Amino acid sequence: MDVHKDNAAAAEAANPFEASLAGSRLFPLMSSCISTLQVNMGRVCNQSCRHCHVEAGPGRTEVISRLTLDACLRILKDRRYPIVDITGGAPEMSPHYRWFVQECRRVKCHVKTRTNLTILLEEGYKDLPGFFAANRVEVIASLPYYLENETDRQRGQGVFEASIEALKALNARGYGMEDGLALNLVYNPCGAFLPPSQRSITEDFRRELMKRHGIRFTNLFTITNMPIGRFLKFLKDSGNLNRYMDRLKTSYNPAAAANVMCRQTLSVGWDGSLFDCDFNQMLGLKCDHGAPDHISGFKGPELESRRIVTGVHCYGCTAGAGSSCTGAVAD
Amino acid sequence: MDTYYNPEDLSKFSSISEGAPDLWKKFSEWYGAVFAEGALTEREKSLIALAVAHAVQCPYCIDAYTQACFEKGSNREQMTEAVHVASAIKGGAALIHGVQMRNAAEKIGM
């Protein structure tokens, strides 16, 4: 009897993504450890991007509490997870942001922060490049394209110009040039298509950003747009949903599936809920299958080897070269 | 069928294998090899395909290679220039035949 074949048949009925996993002998998908604690500081943002899976914006009010961040710090210290990845919204807009970064450094964590760049030009945030450098924070900055039209089409009028100014401010602090001051850019497609190869688009960004603006960066991460949040609405409104989902499904890559980020990541929501990834967080799919689903009930060993909650959106992380918060995961 | 061209037919391309599966298999293998990275990059090949798609005015190919060009890292500016290359060759090919017209006119004219 072929157990994997039987598993595939059972999974197909319930969840086509799990059937794909079974076909590549990865069902059920299990986490292998927690190397990154991803903390979502909330949904407040100074931008309202068309692709945003969080549906973040200036009108949102959800913000993480000091109590939840205290719990995160205790976990980081007790379990010695090496990396904390701070995201949002615009995470810098949380009133506890700077304190949390400093405390993470105090417990010897490598800190990554997501930034939309334009926040670094707003009053009250202009000193952040210096703060990042002083705390040796790895900066992961959104820049969907090296051309103004494509970027503004997705992120709003004037965003490209402001982003370039912010990148120059980061370069002036040594980001993208000095050891320990990594400036990583995030490319995501400006439409209903998969990202190009990370290697080839990195060369384009490096050449064009240097030639046009004198900007340097460390690495570029390609991230696939997830069919959730505002991007899902765009897919529906533009009549692209079925075609995009077909594209994701037919591009399923077992090598990418084996390396999906949720296998080494735990995502903490602004209200302390626990998720396998930031995308599940936006869909309200909490950790399950017996693992604790709130930070108040955190149990390290159970969460470190938990079964991942999946859905059809997971095809977004396994299509082609795969996608994660640190870019492609397969060749 | 309301029109001769239906966007949904693009995904049914492989149904043409029915009746001549061996020929389809050969075509598929050859097609895949043509577009693989070689002396030209996959991106360059997709831009050539997009240009040719316009020259032969195949709506399926335009649809497929617009997406392929984006997925290989091309942008709108580059894709538009590729279409202009195709158009220039098409236009030039028409115009160069004007010499034939002038030859014919010369022959029959007084």
CSV table of C-alpha atoms in Angstrom, one decimal:
chain,number,residue,atom,x,y,z
A,1,MET,CA,0.0,0.0,0.0
A,2,ASP,CA,1.3,3.4,-0.9
A,3,VAL,CA,0.6,5.6,2.1
A,4,HIS,CA,1.5,8.8,0.3
A,5,LYS,CA,-0.9,8.0,-2.5
A,6,ASP,CA,-3.7,7.4,0.0
A,7,ASN,CA,-2.8,10.6,1.7
A,8,ALA,CA,-2.9,12.4,-1.6
A,9,ALA,CA,-6.4,11.2,-2.4
A,10,ALA,CA,-7.7,12.2,1.1
A,11,ALA,CA,-6.0,15.6,1.0
A,12,GLU,CA,-7.2,16.4,-2.5
A,13,ALA,CA,-10.8,16.3,-1.4
A,14,ALA,CA,-10.3,18.7,1.4
A,15,ASN,CA,-7.6,21.0,0.2
A,16,PRO,CA,-5.9,20.9,-3.2
A,17,PHE,CA,-2.7,22.4,-1.8
A,18,GLU,CA,-2.4,19.6,0.6
A,19,ALA,CA,-2.9,17.2,-2.3
A,20,SER,CA,0.0,18.9,-4.0
A,21,LEU,CA,2.1,18.5,-0.8
A,22,ALA,CA,1.1,14.8,-0.6
A,23,GLY,CA,2.2,14.3,-4.3
A,24,SER,CA,5.7,15.6,-3.3
A,25,ARG,CA,5.7,13.6,0.0
A,26,LEU,CA,5.4,16.7,2.2
A,27,PHE,CA,2.0,16.1,3.6
A,28,PRO,CA,1.3,16.9,6.4
A,29,LEU,CA,3.5,20.0,6.2
A,30,MET,CA,5.4,20.3,9.5
A,31,SER,CA,7.6,23.0,10.9
A,32,SER,CA,11.2,22.0,11.5
A,33,CYS,CA,12.1,24.7,14.1
A,34,ILE,CA,11.5,28.3,14.9
A,35,SER,CA,14.5,30.4,13.8
A,36,THR,CA,12.5,33.6,13.1
A,37,LEU,CA,9.8,35.1,15.3
A,38,GLN,CA,7.9,37.4,13.1
A,39,VAL,CA,6.0,40.1,15.0
A,40,ASN,CA,3.3,42.1,13.3
A,41,MET,CA,3.1,45.5,15.0
A,42,GLY,CA,-0.3,46.3,13.6
A,43,ARG,CA,-2.1,47.5,10.5
A,44,VAL,CA,-1.5,51.2,10.7
A,45,CYS,CA,0.4,52.6,7.8
A,46,ASN,CA,1.1,55.9,6.0
A,47,GLN,CA,0.4,54.2,2.6
A,48,SER,CA,-2.5,52.2,1.2
A,49,CYS,CA,-0.9,50.0,-1.5
A,50,ARG,CA,-3.0,48.2,-4.1
A,51,HIS,CA,-1.3,44.9,-3.5
A,52,CYS,CA,-1.2,45.0,0.3
A,53,HIS,CA,-2.4,41.7,1.8
A,54,VAL,CA,-2.7,43.3,5.2
A,55,GLU,CA,-5.0,46.0,3.8
A,56,ALA,CA,-3.0,48.4,6.0
A,57,GLY,CA,-3.5,52.2,5.8
A,58,PRO,CA,-3.8,55.4,7.8
A,59,GLY,CA,-7.3,54.7,8.8
A,60,ARG,CA,-6.5,51.4,10.6
A,61,THR,CA,-6.3,51.4,14.4
A,62,GLU,CA,-5.0,47.9,15.3
A,63,VAL,CA,-1.7,48.2,17.2
A,64,ILE,CA,0.2,45.6,19.2
A,65,SER,CA,0.3,46.1,23.0
A,66,ARG,CA,3.3,46.4,25.3
A,67,LEU,CA,2.0,43.3,27.1
A,68,THR,CA,2.2,41.2,23.9
A,69,LEU,CA,5.7,42.6,23.1
A,70,ASP,CA,6.8,41.7,26.6
A,71,ALA,CA,5.7,38.2,26.0
A,72,CYS,CA,7.6,38.1,22.7
A,73,LEU,CA,10.7,39.2,24.5
A,74,ARG,CA,10.4,36.6,27.2
A,75,ILE,CA,10.0,33.9,24.4
A,76,LEU,CA,13.0,35.2,22.5
A,77,LYS,CA,15.1,35.1,25.6
A,78,ASP,CA,13.9,31.7,26.9
A,79,ARG,CA,13.9,29.9,23.6
A,80,ARG,CA,16.9,31.7,22.1
A,81,TYR,CA,15.3,32.2,18.7
A,82,PRO,CA,18.0,34.0,16.7
A,83,ILE,CA,16.0,36.3,14.5
A,84,VAL,CA,13.1,38.7,15.0
A,85,ASP,CA,11.4,40.0,11.9
A,86,ILE,CA,9.3,43.1,12.6
A,87,THR,CA,6.5,43.9,10.2
A,88,GLY,CA,3.2,45.7,9.9
A,89,GLY,CA,1.6,48.0,8.5
A,90,ALA,CA,4.3,50.4,8.9
A,91,PRO,CA,5.9,48.9,12.0
A,92,GLU,CA,7.7,52.1,12.8
A,93,MET,CA,4.4,53.8,13.6
A,94,SER,CA,3.8,51.6,16.7
A,95,PRO,CA,4.5,53.6,19.9
A,96,HIS,CA,6.5,50.7,21.2
A,97,TYR,CA,8.7,50.2,18.1
A,98,ARG,CA,12.0,51.7,19.2
A,99,TRP,CA,11.8,50.2,22.7
A,100,PHE,CA,11.1,46.8,21.2
A,101,VAL,CA,14.0,46.9,18.7
A,102,GLN,CA,16.4,47.9,21.5
A,103,GLU,CA,15.1,45.1,23.8
A,104,CYS,CA,15.4,42.5,21.1
A,105,ARG,CA,19.1,43.6,20.6
A,106,ARG,CA,19.5,43.4,24.4
A,107,VAL,CA,18.5,39.7,24.2
A,108,LYS,CA,21.0,39.2,21.4
A,109,CYS,CA,18.5,38.8,18.6
A,110,HIS,CA,19.3,39.7,15.0
A,111,VAL,CA,16.6,42.3,14.2
A,112,LYS,CA,15.1,42.7,10.8
A,113,THR,CA,12.6,45.5,10.1
A,114,ARG,CA,10.3,45.9,7.2
A,115,THR,CA,9.9,49.4,6.0
A,116,ASN,CA,7.9,51.0,3.2
A,117,LEU,CA,10.7,53.7,3.0
A,118,THR,CA,8.3,56.7,2.7
A,119,ILE,CA,7.7,56.6,6.5
A,120,LEU,CA,11.4,57.6,6.9
A,121,LEU,CA,10.6,61.0,5.5
A,122,GLU,CA,7.7,61.7,7.8
A,123,GLU,CA,8.0,64.1,10.8
A,124,GLY,CA,9.0,62.1,13.9
A,125,TYR,CA,10.6,59.3,11.8
A,126,LYS,CA,13.4,61.1,10.0
A,127,ASP,CA,16.0,60.0,12.5
A,128,LEU,CA,15.2,56.3,12.0
A,129,PRO,CA,18.1,55.5,9.6
A,130,GLY,CA,20.5,56.6,12.4
A,131,PHE,CA,18.5,54.5,14.9
A,132,PHE,CA,18.6,51.5,12.6
A,133,ALA,CA,22.4,51.8,12.2
A,134,ALA,CA,23.0,52.3,15.9
A,135,ASN,CA,21.1,49.0,16.6
A,136,ARG,CA,22.6,47.1,13.6
A,137,VAL,CA,19.0,46.5,12.3
A,138,GLU,CA,18.7,44.7,9.0
A,139,VAL,CA,16.5,46.9,6.8
A,140,ILE,CA,14.1,45.2,4.3
A,141,ALA,CA,12.6,47.9,2.2
A,142,SER,CA,9.7,47.7,-0.3
A,143,LEU,CA,10.6,48.9,-3.8
A,144,PRO,CA,8.5,47.1,-6.3
A,145,TYR,CA,10.4,48.4,-9.3
A,146,TYR,CA,13.3,50.6,-10.3
A,147,LEU,CA,11.1,52.8,-12.5
A,148,GLU,CA,8.7,55.5,-11.2
A,149,ASN,CA,5.7,54.6,-13.2
A,150,GLU,CA,5.6,50.9,-12.2
A,151,THR,CA,6.2,51.7,-8.6
A,152,ASP,CA,3.6,54.5,-8.3
A,153,ARG,CA,1.0,52.4,-10.1
A,154,GLN,CA,1.1,50.0,-7.3
A,155,ARG,CA,2.0,52.0,-4.2
A,156,GLY,CA,0.6,55.5,-5.0
A,157,GLN,CA,1.6,58.7,-6.6
A,158,GLY,CA,4.9,60.1,-5.4
A,159,VAL,CA,6.0,57.0,-3.6
A,160,PHE,CA,8.9,56.2,-5.9
A,161,GLU,CA,10.4,59.6,-5.5
A,162,ALA,CA,10.1,59.5,-1.7
A,163,SER,CA,11.5,55.9,-1.7
A,164,ILE,CA,14.6,57.0,-3.6
A,165,GLU,CA,15.1,59.8,-1.1
A,166,ALA,CA,14.8,57.4,1.8
A,167,LEU,CA,17.2,54.9,0.2
A,168,LYS,CA,19.7,57.7,-0.2
A,169,ALA,CA,19.4,58.5,3.5
A,170,LEU,CA,20.0,54.9,4.3
A,171,ASN,CA,23.0,54.8,2.0
A,172,ALA,CA,24.4,57.9,3.8
A,173,ARG,CA,24.3,55.9,7.0
A,174,GLY,CA,26.3,53.1,5.5
A,175,TYR,CA,23.4,50.9,4.6
A,176,GLY,CA,24.0,48.7,1.6
A,177,MET,CA,27.7,49.3,1.9
A,178,GLU,CA,29.1,48.4,5.3
A,179,ASP,CA,29.2,45.0,6.9
A,180,GLY,CA,26.4,44.5,9.4
A,181,LEU,CA,24.2,47.2,7.7
A,182,ALA,CA,22.2,45.2,5.2
A,183,LEU,CA,19.8,47.0,3.0
A,184,ASN,CA,17.6,44.5,1.3
A,185,LEU,CA,15.0,45.5,-1.3
A,186,VAL,CA,11.7,43.7,-1.9
A,187,TYR,CA,10.4,43.4,-5.5
A,188,ASN,CA,6.9,42.3,-6.0
A,189,PRO,CA,5.1,42.1,-9.4
A,190,CYS,CA,3.1,45.1,-10.4
A,191,GLY,CA,0.2,42.9,-11.6
A,192,ALA,CA,-1.2,39.4,-11.9
A,193,PHE,CA,2.0,37.6,-12.9
A,194,LEU,CA,4.8,35.7,-11.1
A,195,PRO,CA,8.1,37.4,-10.3
A,196,PRO,CA,11.0,37.0,-12.6
A,197,SER,CA,14.1,35.1,-11.5
A,198,GLN,CA,15.6,36.8,-8.5
A,199,ARG,CA,19.1,36.6,-9.9
A,200,SER,CA,18.2,38.4,-13.2
A,201,ILE,CA,16.0,41.1,-11.7
A,202,THR,CA,18.6,41.8,-9.0
A,203,GLU,CA,21.1,42.6,-11.7
A,204,ASP,CA,18.7,45.1,-13.3
A,205,PHE,CA,17.9,46.8,-10.0
A,206,ARG,CA,21.6,47.1,-9.1
A,207,ARG,CA,22.5,48.5,-12.5
A,208,GLU,CA,19.6,50.9,-12.9
A,209,LEU,CA,19.4,52.2,-9.3
A,210,MET,CA,23.1,52.9,-9.4
A,211,LYS,CA,23.0,54.5,-12.9
A,212,ARG,CA,19.9,56.6,-12.3
A,213,HIS,CA,20.1,57.4,-8.6
A,214,GLY,CA,23.6,56.3,-7.3
A,215,ILE,CA,21.9,53.9,-4.9
A,216,ARG,CA,23.5,50.8,-3.5
A,217,PHE,CA,21.8,47.8,-1.8
A,218,THR,CA,22.7,44.4,-0.4
A,219,ASN,CA,20.2,41.9,-1.8
A,220,LEU,CA,16.9,42.0,-3.6
A,221,PHE,CA,14.1,39.6,-2.6
A,222,THR,CA,11.4,38.7,-5.1
A,223,ILE,CA,8.1,38.1,-3.4
A,224,THR,CA,4.9,36.7,-5.1
A,225,ASN,CA,1.7,38.6,-4.7
A,226,MET,CA,-0.6,36.6,-2.5
A,227,PRO,CA,-4.2,36.2,-3.6
A,228,ILE,CA,-5.6,37.7,-0.4
A,229,GLY,CA,-6.4,41.2,0.9
A,230,ARG,CA,-6.3,44.1,-1.6
A,231,PHE,CA,-4.5,42.0,-4.2
A,232,LEU,CA,-7.4,39.5,-4.1
A,233,LYS,CA,-9.8,42.4,-4.7
A,234,PHE,CA,-7.7,43.6,-7.6
A,235,LEU,CA,-7.7,40.1,-9.1
A,236,LYS,CA,-11.5,39.8,-8.8
A,237,ASP,CA,-12.2,43.4,-10.1
A,238,SER,CA,-9.9,42.9,-13.1
A,239,GLY,CA,-11.2,39.5,-14.0
A,240,ASN,CA,-7.8,37.9,-13.4
A,241,LEU,CA,-8.6,35.7,-10.4
A,242,ASN,CA,-9.0,32.3,-12.1
A,243,ARG,CA,-6.1,32.8,-14.4
A,244,TYR,CA,-3.8,33.9,-11.6
A,245,MET,CA,-4.8,31.0,-9.4
A,246,ASP,CA,-4.3,28.6,-12.3
A,247,ARG,CA,-0.8,30.1,-12.9
A,248,LEU,CA,0.1,29.6,-9.2
A,249,LYS,CA,-1.2,26.0,-9.1
A,250,THR,CA,0.4,24.9,-12.4
A,251,SER,CA,3.7,26.4,-11.2
A,252,TYR,CA,3.8,24.4,-8.0
A,253,ASN,CA,7.4,23.5,-7.3
A,254,PRO,CA,8.1,20.7,-4.8
A,255,ALA,CA,11.6,22.2,-4.1
A,256,ALA,CA,10.0,25.5,-3.1
A,257,ALA,CA,7.4,23.7,-1.0
A,258,ALA,CA,10.1,21.9,0.9
A,259,ASN,CA,11.6,25.3,1.8
A,260,VAL,CA,8.6,27.4,2.6
A,261,MET,CA,9.3,29.9,5.4
A,262,CYS,CA,6.5,28.8,7.7
A,263,ARG,CA,8.6,25.7,8.5
A,264,GLN,CA,11.1,27.9,10.4
A,265,THR,CA,8.9,30.9,11.3
A,266,LEU,CA,6.2,31.7,13.9
A,267,SER,CA,4.1,34.8,13.3
A,268,VAL,CA,2.7,36.8,16.1
A,269,GLY,CA,-0.4,39.0,15.4
A,270,TRP,CA,-1.0,42.5,16.9
A,271,ASP,CA,-3.4,40.9,19.3
A,272,GLY,CA,-1.1,38.1,20.4
A,273,SER,CA,-2.6,35.4,18.2
A,274,LEU,CA,-0.2,32.9,16.8
A,275,PHE,CA,0.0,32.0,13.1
A,276,ASP,CA,2.2,30.0,10.8
A,277,CYS,CA,2.8,33.0,8.6
A,278,ASP,CA,1.8,36.6,8.0
A,279,PHE,CA,-0.6,35.5,5.2
A,280,ASN,CA,-2.5,33.1,7.5
A,281,GLN,CA,-2.6,35.9,9.9
A,282,MET,CA,-4.5,38.1,7.4
A,283,LEU,CA,-6.9,35.2,6.7
A,284,GLY,CA,-7.5,34.6,10.4
A,285,LEU,CA,-6.1,31.1,10.2
A,286,LYS,CA,-4.4,30.6,13.6
A,287,CYS,CA,-2.0,27.9,14.5
A,288,ASP,CA,-4.0,24.7,14.9
A,289,HIS,CA,-3.7,20.9,15.0
A,290,GLY,CA,-3.1,21.0,18.7
A,291,ALA,CA,-0.6,23.8,18.8
A,292,PRO,CA,-1.3,26.9,21.0
A,293,ASP,CA,-2.9,29.7,19.0
A,294,HIS,CA,-2.2,32.6,21.4
A,295,ILE,CA,1.0,33.9,22.9
A,296,SER,CA,-0.5,33.7,26.4
A,297,GLY,CA,-0.5,29.9,26.0
A,298,PHE,CA,2.9,29.7,24.3
A,299,LYS,CA,4.6,26.3,24.4
A,300,GLY,CA,7.9,26.2,22.6
A,301,PRO,CA,8.3,22.5,21.9
A,302,GLU,CA,4.8,22.1,20.6
A,303,LEU,CA,5.1,25.1,18.3
A,304,GLU,CA,8.6,24.3,17.1
A,305,SER,CA,7.3,21.0,15.5
A,306,ARG,CA,3.7,21.9,14.7
A,307,ARG,CA,1.6,21.0,11.7
A,308,ILE,CA,1.2,24.0,9.4
A,309,VAL,CA,-2.3,25.2,8.5
A,310,THR,CA,-2.5,25.5,4.7
A,311,GLY,CA,-5.0,26.7,2.1
A,312,VAL,CA,-5.1,27.4,-1.6
A,313,HIS,CA,-3.3,30.8,-1.0
A,314,CYS,CA,-0.2,28.7,-0.1
A,315,TYR,CA,0.4,28.1,-3.8
A,316,GLY,CA,1.7,31.7,-3.8
A,317,CYS,CA,4.7,30.5,-1.8
A,318,THR,CA,5.4,27.4,-3.9
A,319,ALA,CA,5.0,28.7,-7.4
A,320,GLY,CA,8.1,28.8,-9.6
A,321,ALA,CA,11.2,29.6,-7.5
A,322,GLY,CA,8.9,30.0,-4.5
A,323,SER,CA,8.4,33.1,-2.3
A,324,SER,CA,9.1,34.0,1.3
A,325,CYS,CA,9.7,37.1,3.3
A,326,THR,CA,13.4,36.7,2.3
A,327,GLY,CA,12.6,36.1,-1.4
A,328,ALA,CA,12.9,33.0,-3.6
A,329,VAL,CA,13.4,29.7,-1.9
A,330,ALA,CA,14.4,27.5,-4.8
A,331,ASP,CA,16.4,27.8,-8.0
B,1,MET,CA,-19.2,30.5,-30.4
B,2,ASP,CA,-19.6,34.3,-30.6
B,3,THR,CA,-16.1,35.1,-31.9
B,4,TYR,CA,-13.3,33.1,-33.6
B,5,TYR,CA,-10.9,34.1,-30.8
B,6,ASN,CA,-11.8,33.1,-27.3
B,7,PRO,CA,-9.3,33.9,-24.5
B,8,GLU,CA,-10.2,30.6,-22.7
B,9,ASP,CA,-9.0,28.7,-25.7
B,10,LEU,CA,-5.4,29.6,-24.8
B,11,SER,CA,-5.4,27.1,-21.9
B,12,LYS,CA,-6.8,24.4,-24.3
B,13,PHE,CA,-3.8,24.5,-26.6
B,14,SER,CA,-2.7,21.0,-25.7
B,15,SER,CA,-6.1,19.6,-26.8
B,16,ILE,CA,-4.7,19.8,-30.3
B,17,SER,CA,-2.7,16.7,-29.4
B,18,GLU,CA,-5.8,14.6,-29.9
B,19,GLY,CA,-5.5,13.0,-33.3
B,20,ALA,CA,-1.8,13.6,-33.6
B,21,PRO,CA,-0.2,13.0,-30.2
B,22,ASP,CA,3.3,12.2,-31.6
B,23,LEU,CA,3.4,15.4,-33.5
B,24,TRP,CA,2.2,17.4,-30.5
B,25,LYS,CA,4.9,15.7,-28.4
B,26,LYS,CA,7.6,16.7,-30.9
B,27,PHE,CA,6.3,20.2,-31.1
B,28,SER,CA,6.2,20.6,-27.3
B,29,GLU,CA,9.7,19.3,-26.8
B,30,TRP,CA,11.0,21.5,-29.6
B,31,TYR,CA,9.1,24.6,-28.4
B,32,GLY,CA,10.4,24.1,-24.8
B,33,ALA,CA,14.0,23.8,-26.1
B,34,VAL,CA,13.6,26.9,-28.2
B,35,PHE,CA,12.7,29.0,-25.2
B,36,ALA,CA,15.2,27.6,-22.8
B,37,GLU,CA,18.2,29.8,-21.9
B,38,GLY,CA,20.9,29.4,-24.6
B,39,ALA,CA,23.0,32.0,-26.5
B,40,LEU,CA,20.0,34.2,-25.9
B,41,THR,CA,18.5,34.7,-22.4
B,42,GLU,CA,14.9,33.6,-21.7
B,43,ARG,CA,14.1,37.3,-21.3
B,44,GLU,CA,15.4,38.1,-24.8
B,45,LYS,CA,13.6,35.2,-26.3
B,46,SER,CA,10.3,36.3,-24.8
B,47,LEU,CA,10.7,39.8,-26.1
B,48,ILE,CA,11.4,38.4,-29.6
B,49,ALA,CA,8.3,36.2,-29.3
B,50,LEU,CA,6.2,39.2,-28.2
B,51,ALA,CA,7.4,41.1,-31.3
B,52,VAL,CA,6.7,38.2,-33.6
B,53,ALA,CA,3.3,37.7,-32.0
B,54,HIS,CA,2.4,41.3,-33.1
B,55,ALA,CA,3.9,40.7,-36.6
B,56,VAL,CA,1.7,37.6,-37.1
B,57,GLN,CA,-1.1,39.3,-35.1
B,58,CYS,CA,-1.8,36.3,-32.9
B,59,PRO,CA,-3.9,37.4,-29.9
B,60,TYR,CA,-3.2,34.2,-28.0
B,61,CYS,CA,0.6,34.8,-28.4
B,62,ILE,CA,0.3,38.4,-27.5
B,63,ASP,CA,-1.6,37.4,-24.3
B,64,ALA,CA,0.8,34.7,-23.4
B,65,TYR,CA,4.0,36.6,-24.2
B,66,THR,CA,2.9,39.8,-22.5
B,67,GLN,CA,2.7,37.7,-19.3
B,68,ALA,CA,5.9,35.8,-20.1
B,69,CYS,CA,7.8,39.1,-20.7
B,70,PHE,CA,6.7,40.4,-17.3
B,71,GLU,CA,7.7,37.1,-15.6
B,72,LYS,CA,11.1,37.2,-17.3
B,73,GLY,CA,11.7,40.7,-15.9
B,74,SER,CA,10.9,43.0,-18.8
B,75,ASN,CA,8.9,46.1,-18.3
B,76,ARG,CA,6.3,48.1,-20.3
B,77,GLU,CA,8.9,50.3,-21.9
B,78,GLN,CA,11.0,47.4,-23.2
B,79,MET,CA,7.9,45.5,-24.4
B,80,THR,CA,6.6,48.6,-26.2
B,81,GLU,CA,9.9,49.0,-27.9
B,82,ALA,CA,9.8,45.4,-29.0
B,83,VAL,CA,6.4,46.0,-30.6
B,84,HIS,CA,7.8,49.0,-32.4
B,85,VAL,CA,10.6,46.8,-33.8
B,86,ALA,CA,8.0,44.4,-35.2
B,87,SER,CA,5.9,47.3,-36.5
B,88,ALA,CA,8.9,48.9,-38.2
B,89,ILE,CA,9.7,45.7,-40.0
B,90,LYS,CA,6.1,45.2,-41.0
B,91,GLY,CA,5.8,48.8,-42.1
B,92,GLY,CA,9.2,48.7,-43.8
B,93,ALA,CA,8.3,45.4,-45.6
B,94,ALA,CA,5.2,47.1,-47.0
B,95,LEU,CA,7.0,50.2,-48.0
B,96,ILE,CA,9.9,48.5,-49.7
B,97,HIS,CA,7.3,47.0,-52.1
B,98,GLY,CA,6.7,50.5,-53.2
B,99,VAL,CA,9.8,50.0,-55.3
B,100,GLN,CA,7.9,47.3,-57.1
B,101,MET,CA,5.1,49.7,-57.6
B,102,ARG,CA,7.4,52.2,-59.1
B,103,ASN,CA,9.0,49.6,-61.4
B,104,ALA,CA,5.5,48.5,-62.6
B,105,ALA,CA,4.4,52.1,-63.1
B,106,GLU,CA,7.6,52.8,-65.0
B,107,LYS,CA,7.0,49.8,-67.2
B,108,ILE,CA,3.4,50.5,-68.1
B,109,GLY,CA,3.6,54.3,-68.0
B,110,MET,CA,4.5,56.7,-70.8
